[in-house]
Amino acid sequence: MGAPRPRPSPTPEPPAPLAEGPRTLSLEVPVDAERVAACLGPVDRVKARPPLVGAVDEAVALAARLVRARAVLAAVRAPTACRPTAGPRAGAWSTVPWAVFFAATIGPDLEATASAEAAAGRLLRAVAIDAAGSAASLGLADAVVHRLATGLLDGTGLGPILLAFPGDDGFPMEAQPLIIRALPAEQLEAIGLRLLTSGALSPLKSIAGVIGLSAQPGAVPSGDRSCEGCPSRERCTFRRSSV
């Protein structure tokens, strides 16, 4: 009999995403006049009203000083119950190996300023500041996806390919408390985000969601990140202009 053939060494399993545990991130969320105007109505109509244009410019400047965007996120084995189970992407969600739960907020300061302006009767300023908060909150998920795709997942062979929020098609609002409760309470408290008994988040300009991770087709080698396949590709502030 010949010598026994050596058994092939088992292929090492790639490291789990966020293997060190839940993370708290500080985020850069750009807020510009165009986005704020879009939160107020048709941009051309906003630009046709000089007082509103001035209020928007002031609100953008305030946002640059008062927005403190932060997020808490944790990776979970998929499939998870907190994902869309109906709708056009339900099939894709059932195949991803990992998901990331996240909650993010722009902080309370801009919201408090808008409330103070409204109480003082300066309604135009209040509306513009509130719109700046909405514009900032719309960029929170894109900023989280961007951080995952450009560093946090290095070495895992994974990348973000799906993004869903409670309230999306096939993903009921009842999922929001489940996401929040899956994140460390002390980390959420540290960024000032809490779940109200009504199921809403406080501060108001806060979000929660789930990001699906996969090795195909969104994940690409570190140093050669591509916007192709990213779930935020069509609207992301960080999108590469060449794509």
PDB file of N, CA, C and O in Angstrom, residues 52-100:
ATOM      1  N   LEU A  52     -36.412  82.852   2.284  1.00  0.00           N
ATOM      2  CA  LEU A  52     -36.235  81.435   2.566  1.00  0.00           C
ATOM      3  C   LEU A  52     -34.815  80.988   2.235  1.00  0.00           C
ATOM      4  O   LEU A  52     -34.233  80.179   2.969  1.00  0.00           O
ATOM      5  N   VAL A  53     -34.260  81.527   1.168  1.00  0.00           N
ATOM      6  CA  VAL A  53     -32.868  81.213   0.821  1.00  0.00           C
ATOM      7  C   VAL A  53     -31.936  81.636   1.956  1.00  0.00           C
ATOM      8  O   VAL A  53     -31.032  80.895   2.357  1.00  0.00           O
ATOM      9  N   GLY A  54     -32.174  82.836   2.493  1.00  0.00           N
ATOM     10  CA  GLY A  54     -31.351  83.297   3.613  1.00  0.00           C
ATOM     11  C   GLY A  54     -31.500  82.417   4.829  1.00  0.00           C
ATOM     12  O   GLY A  54     -30.511  82.099   5.515  1.00  0.00           O
ATOM     13  N   ALA A  55     -32.733  81.980   5.119  1.00  0.00           N
ATOM     14  CA  ALA A  55     -32.964  81.105   6.269  1.00  0.00           C
ATOM     15  C   ALA A  55     -32.290  79.755   6.077  1.00  0.00           C
ATOM     16  O   ALA A  55     -31.739  79.182   7.029  1.00  0.00           O
ATOM     17  N   VAL A  56     -32.312  79.258   4.851  1.00  0.00           N
ATOM     18  CA  VAL A  56     -31.646  77.987   4.560  1.00  0.00           C
ATOM     19  C   VAL A  56     -30.138  78.121   4.767  1.00  0.00           C
ATOM     20  O   VAL A  56     -29.503  77.246   5.374  1.00  0.00           O
ATOM     21  N   ASP A  57     -29.547  79.198   4.286  1.00  0.00           N
ATOM     22  CA  ASP A  57     -28.105  79.397   4.460  1.00  0.00           C
ATOM     23  C   ASP A  57     -27.741  79.465   5.943  1.00  0.00           C
ATOM     24  O   ASP A  57     -26.720  78.904   6.373  1.00  0.00           O
ATOM     25  N   GLU A  58     -28.544  80.156   6.734  1.00  0.00           N
ATOM     26  CA  GLU A  58     -28.299  80.216   8.177  1.00  0.00           C
ATOM     27  C   GLU A  58     -28.432  78.827   8.809  1.00  0.00           C
ATOM     28  O   GLU A  58     -27.643  78.459   9.696  1.00  0.00           O
ATOM     29  N   ALA A  59     -29.416  78.065   8.353  1.00  0.00           N
ATOM     30  CA  ALA A  59     -29.629  76.731   8.905  1.00  0.00           C
ATOM     31  C   ALA A  59     -28.458  75.805   8.579  1.00  0.00           C
ATOM     32  O   ALA A  59     -28.050  74.986   9.416  1.00  0.00           O
ATOM     33  N   VAL A  60     -27.913  75.927   7.383  1.00  0.00           N
ATOM     34  CA  VAL A  60     -26.752  75.112   7.003  1.00  0.00           C
ATOM     35  C   VAL A  60     -25.567  75.431   7.911  1.00  0.00           C
ATOM     36  O   VAL A  60     -24.846  74.536   8.371  1.00  0.00           O
ATOM     37  N   ALA A  61     -25.365  76.724   8.168  1.00  0.00           N
ATOM     38  CA  ALA A  61     -24.264  77.125   9.052  1.00  0.00           C
ATOM     39  C   ALA A  61     -24.482  76.591  10.467  1.00  0.00           C
ATOM     40  O   ALA A  61     -23.535  76.125  11.121  1.00  0.00           O
ATOM     41  N   LEU A  62     -25.718  76.650  10.947  1.00  0.00           N
ATOM     42  CA  LEU A  62     -26.028  76.091  12.267  1.00  0.00           C
ATOM     43  C   LEU A  62     -25.786  74.590  12.306  1.00  0.00           C
ATOM     44  O   LEU A  62     -25.233  74.056  13.279  1.00  0.00           O
ATOM     45  N   ALA A  63     -26.204  73.893  11.254  1.00  0.00           N
ATOM     46  CA  ALA A  63     -26.016  72.440  11.207  1.00  0.00           C
ATOM     47  C   ALA A  63     -24.535  72.075  11.291  1.00  0.00           C
ATOM     48  O   ALA A  63     -24.168  71.091  11.943  1.00  0.00           O
ATOM     49  N   ALA A  64     -23.689  72.859  10.632  1.00  0.00           N
ATOM     50  CA  ALA A  64     -22.253  72.581  10.665  1.00  0.00           C
ATOM     51  C   ALA A  64     -21.706  72.648  12.095  1.00  0.00           C
ATOM     52  O   ALA A  64     -20.763  71.935  12.446  1.00  0.00           O
ATOM     53  N   ARG A  65     -22.340  73.472  12.933  1.00  0.00           N
ATOM     54  CA  ARG A  65     -21.878  73.624  14.313  1.00  0.00           C
ATOM     55  C   ARG A  65     -22.571  72.681  15.288  1.00  0.00           C
ATOM     56  O   ARG A  65     -21.963  72.233  16.266  1.00  0.00           O
ATOM     57  N   LEU A  66     -23.854  72.374  15.024  1.00  0.00           N
ATOM     58  CA  LEU A  66     -24.651  71.689  16.033  1.00  0.00           C
ATOM     59  C   LEU A  66     -24.882  70.204  15.779  1.00  0.00           C
ATOM     60  O   LEU A  66     -25.223  69.473  16.713  1.00  0.00           O
ATOM     61  N   VAL A  67     -24.741  69.759  14.545  1.00  0.00           N
ATOM     62  CA  VAL A  67     -24.948  68.336  14.270  1.00  0.00           C
ATOM     63  C   VAL A  67     -23.774  67.539  14.822  1.00  0.00           C
ATOM     64  O   VAL A  67     -22.611  67.818  14.504  1.00  0.00           O
ATOM     65  N   ARG A  68     -24.076  66.582  15.652  1.00  0.00           N
ATOM     66  CA  ARG A  68     -23.070  65.645  16.163  1.00  0.00           C
ATOM     67  C   ARG A  68     -23.568  64.243  15.866  1.00  0.00           C
ATOM     68  O   ARG A  68     -24.253  63.620  16.675  1.00  0.00           O
ATOM     69  N   ALA A  69     -23.256  63.782  14.676  1.00  0.00           N
ATOM     70  CA  ALA A  69     -23.785  62.505  14.206  1.00  0.00           C
ATOM     71  C   ALA A  69     -22.994  61.345  14.805  1.00  0.00           C
ATOM     72  O   ALA A  69     -21.769  61.297  14.694  1.00  0.00           O
ATOM     73  N   ARG A  70     -23.719  60.406  15.398  1.00  0.00           N
ATOM     74  CA  ARG A  70     -23.084  59.242  16.004  1.00  0.00           C
ATOM     75  C   ARG A  70     -23.984  58.030  15.785  1.00  0.00           C
ATOM     76  O   ARG A  70     -25.196  58.165  15.576  1.00  0.00           O
ATOM     77  N   ALA A  71     -23.385  56.860  15.844  1.00  0.00           N
ATOM     78  CA  ALA A  71     -24.127  55.627  15.600  1.00  0.00           C
ATOM     79  C   ALA A  71     -23.594  54.508  16.475  1.00  0.00           C
ATOM     80  O   ALA A  71     -22.422  54.503  16.868  1.00  0.00           O
ATOM     81  N   VAL A  72     -24.470  53.561  16.765  1.00  0.00           N
ATOM     82  CA  VAL A  72     -24.097  52.309  17.424  1.00  0.00           C
ATOM     83  C   VAL A  72     -24.470  51.195  16.473  1.00  0.00           C
ATOM     84  O   VAL A  72     -25.580  51.178  15.907  1.00  0.00           O
ATOM     85  N   LEU A  73     -23.557  50.233  16.253  1.00  0.00           N
ATOM     86  CA  LEU A  73     -23.849  49.130  15.352  1.00  0.00           C
ATOM     87  C   LEU A  73     -23.256  47.830  15.857  1.00  0.00           C
ATOM     88  O   LEU A  73     -22.265  47.820  16.583  1.00  0.00           O
ATOM     89  N   ALA A  74     -23.920  46.749  15.486  1.00  0.00           N
ATOM     90  CA  ALA A  74     -23.493  45.418  15.908  1.00  0.00           C
ATOM     91  C   ALA A  74     -23.802  44.424  14.802  1.00  0.00           C
ATOM     92  O   ALA A  74     -24.835  44.525  14.138  1.00  0.00           O
ATOM     93  N   ALA A  75     -22.907  43.471  14.594  1.00  0.00           N
ATOM     94  CA  ALA A  75     -23.100  42.439  13.579  1.00  0.00           C
ATOM     95  C   ALA A  75     -23.839  41.249  14.184  1.00  0.00           C
ATOM     96  O   ALA A  75     -23.620  40.877  15.335  1.00  0.00           O
ATOM     97  N   VAL A  76     -24.726  40.664  13.383  1.00  0.00           N
ATOM     98  CA  VAL A  76     -25.478  39.481  13.815  1.00  0.00           C
ATOM     99  C   VAL A  76     -25.463  38.454  12.682  1.00  0.00           C
ATOM    100  O   VAL A  76     -25.401  38.803  11.505  1.00  0.00           O
ATOM    101  N   ARG A  77     -25.485  37.190  13.073  1.00  0.00           N
ATOM    102  CA  ARG A  77     -25.583  36.127  12.073  1.00  0.00           C
ATOM    103  C   ARG A  77     -26.921  36.221  11.353  1.00  0.00           C
ATOM    104  O   ARG A  77     -27.954  36.484  11.965  1.00  0.00           O
ATOM    105  N   ALA A  78     -26.894  36.031  10.060  1.00  0.00           N
ATOM    106  CA  ALA A  78     -28.134  36.050   9.276  1.00  0.00           C
ATOM    107  C   ALA A  78     -28.453  34.606   8.842  1.00  0.00           C
ATOM    108  O   ALA A  78     -27.567  33.751   8.822  1.00  0.00           O
ATOM    109  N   PRO A  79     -29.694  34.313   8.450  1.00  0.00           N
ATOM    110  CA  PRO A  79     -30.817  35.257   8.403  1.00  0.00           C
ATOM    111  C   PRO A  79     -31.321  35.610   9.795  1.00  0.00           C
ATOM    112  O   PRO A  79     -31.300  34.786  10.692  1.00  0.00           O
ATOM    113  N   THR A  80     -31.703  36.853   9.938  1.00  0.00           N
ATOM    114  CA  THR A  80     -32.248  37.356  11.187  1.00  0.00           C
ATOM    115  C   THR A  80     -33.712  37.708  10.982  1.00  0.00           C
ATOM    116  O   THR A  80     -34.132  38.037   9.878  1.00  0.00           O
ATOM    117  N   ALA A  81     -34.478  37.652  12.046  1.00  0.00           N
ATOM    118  CA  ALA A  81     -35.902  37.986  11.946  1.00  0.00           C
ATOM    119  C   ALA A  81     -36.090  39.461  11.614  1.00  0.00           C
ATOM    120  O   ALA A  81     -37.116  39.846  11.072  1.00  0.00           O
ATOM    121  N   CYS A  82     -35.111  40.285  11.955  1.00  0.00           N
ATOM    122  CA  CYS A  82     -35.207  41.729  11.687  1.00  0.00           C
ATOM    123  C   CYS A  82     -34.700  42.025  10.281  1.00  0.00           C
ATOM    124  O   CYS A  82     -33.575  42.527  10.090  1.00  0.00           O
ATOM    125  N   ARG A  83     -35.508  41.697   9.307  1.00  0.00           N
ATOM    126  CA  ARG A  83     -35.188  41.951   7.905  1.00  0.00           C
ATOM    127  C   ARG A  83     -36.492  41.930   7.123  1.00  0.00           C
ATOM    128  O   ARG A  83     -37.486  41.353   7.580  1.00  0.00           O
ATOM    129  N   PRO A  84     -36.510  42.544   5.947  1.00  0.00           N
ATOM    130  CA  PRO A  84     -37.726  42.462   5.128  1.00  0.00           C
ATOM    131  C   PRO A  84     -38.028  41.015   4.754  1.00  0.00           C
ATOM    132  O   PRO A  84     -37.141  40.273   4.333  1.00  0.00           O
ATOM    133  N   THR A  85     -39.259  40.625   4.921  1.00  0.00           N
ATOM    134  CA  THR A  85     -39.676  39.265   4.565  1.00  0.00           C
ATOM    135  C   THR A  85     -40.613  39.262   3.367  1.00  0.00           C
ATOM    136  O   THR A  85     -41.127  38.222   2.971  1.00  0.00           O
ATOM    137  N   ALA A  86     -40.843  40.429   2.788  1.00  0.00           N
ATOM    138  CA  ALA A  86     -41.654  40.562   1.582  1.00  0.00           C
ATOM    139  C   ALA A  86     -41.099  41.733   0.789  1.00  0.00           C
ATOM    140  O   ALA A  86     -40.212  42.449   1.248  1.00  0.00           O
ATOM    141  N   GLY A  87     -41.604  41.910  -0.422  1.00  0.00           N
ATOM    142  CA  GLY A  87     -41.102  43.003  -1.243  1.00  0.00           C
ATOM    143  C   GLY A  87     -40.049  42.526  -2.230  1.00  0.00           C
ATOM    144  O   GLY A  87     -39.638  41.351  -2.220  1.00  0.00           O
ATOM    145  N   PRO A  88     -39.536  43.432  -3.071  1.00  0.00           N
ATOM    146  CA  PRO A  88     -38.659  43.039  -4.174  1.00  0.00           C
ATOM    147  C   PRO A  88     -37.307  42.493  -3.750  1.00  0.00           C
ATOM    148  O   PRO A  88     -36.679  41.765  -4.503  1.00  0.00           O
ATOM    149  N   ARG A  89     -36.822  42.819  -2.535  1.00  0.00           N
ATOM    150  CA  ARG A  89     -35.496  42.352  -2.132  1.00  0.00           C
ATOM    151  C   ARG A  89     -35.536  41.256  -1.084  1.00  0.00           C
ATOM    152  O   ARG A  89     -34.489  40.904  -0.519  1.00  0.00           O
ATOM    153  N   ALA A  90     -36.700  40.725  -0.784  1.00  0.00           N
ATOM    154  CA  ALA A  90     -36.812  39.727   0.278  1.00  0.00           C
ATOM    155  C   ALA A  90     -35.940  38.507   0.004  1.00  0.00           C
ATOM    156  O   ALA A  90     -35.315  37.954   0.916  1.00  0.00           O
ATOM    157  N   GLY A  91     -35.869  38.083  -1.248  1.00  0.00           N
ATOM    158  CA  GLY A  91     -35.052  36.924  -1.588  1.00  0.00           C
ATOM    159  C   GLY A  91     -33.581  37.160  -1.306  1.00  0.00           C
ATOM    160  O   GLY A  91     -32.879  36.268  -0.802  1.00  0.00           O
ATOM    161  N   ALA A  92     -33.107  38.354  -1.598  1.00  0.00           N
ATOM    162  CA  ALA A  92     -31.703  38.671  -1.338  1.00  0.00           C
ATOM    163  C   ALA A  92     -31.413  38.679   0.158  1.00  0.00           C
ATOM    164  O   ALA A  92     -30.362  38.209   0.609  1.00  0.00           O
ATOM    165  N   TRP A  93     -32.352  39.196   0.947  1.00  0.00           N
ATOM    166  CA  TRP A  93     -32.146  39.229   2.394  1.00  0.00           C
ATOM    167  C   TRP A  93     -32.051  37.824   2.990  1.00  0.00           C
ATOM    168  O   TRP A  93     -31.367  37.615   3.990  1.00  0.00           O
ATOM    169  N   SER A  94     -32.704  36.861   2.389  1.00  0.00           N
ATOM    170  CA  SER A  94     -32.688  35.504   2.943  1.00  0.00           C
ATOM    171  C   SER A  94     -31.367  34.786   2.704  1.00  0.00           C
ATOM    172  O   SER A  94     -31.128  33.724   3.271  1.00  0.00           O
ATOM    173  N   THR A  95     -30.478  35.372   1.886  1.00  0.00           N
ATOM    174  CA  THR A  95     -29.236  34.684   1.540  1.00  0.00           C
ATOM    175  C   THR A  95     -27.993  35.329   2.138  1.00  0.00           C
ATOM    176  O   THR A  95     -26.917  34.723   2.077  1.00  0.00           O
ATOM    177  N   VAL A  96     -28.087  36.532   2.709  1.00  0.00           N
ATOM    178  CA  VAL A  96     -26.866  37.164   3.234  1.00  0.00           C
ATOM    179  C   VAL A  96     -26.413  36.440   4.495  1.00  0.00           C
ATOM    180  O   VAL A  96     -27.230  36.036   5.329  1.00  0.00           O
ATOM    181  N   PRO A  97     -25.083  36.254   4.668  1.00  0.00           N
ATOM    182  CA  PRO A  97     -24.601  35.511   5.833  1.00  0.00           C
ATOM    183  C   PRO A  97     -24.537  36.335   7.116  1.00  0.00           C
ATOM    184  O   PRO A  97     -24.551  35.786   8.215  1.00  0.00           O
ATOM    185  N   TRP A  98     -24.432  37.655   6.982  1.00  0.00           N
ATOM    186  CA  TRP A  98     -24.337  38.526   8.143  1.00  0.00           C
ATOM    187  C   TRP A  98     -25.195  39.763   7.917  1.00  0.00           C
ATOM    188  O   TRP A  98     -25.421  40.181   6.776  1.00  0.00           O
ATOM    189  N   ALA A  99     -25.632  40.348   9.014  1.00  0.00           N
ATOM    190  CA  ALA A  99     -26.329  41.629   8.964  1.00  0.00           C
ATOM    191  C   ALA A  99     -25.759  42.531  10.048  1.00  0.00           C
ATOM    192  O   ALA A  99     -25.170  42.052  11.030  1.00  0.00           O
ATOM    193  N   VAL A 100     -25.910  43.814   9.865  1.00  0.00           N
ATOM    194  CA  VAL A 100     -25.495  44.794  10.867  1.00  0.00           C
ATOM    195  C   VAL A 100     -26.724  45.581  11.301  1.00  0.00           C
ATOM    196  O   VAL A 100     -27.392  46.208  10.473  1.00  0.00           O
TER     197      VAL A 100
END
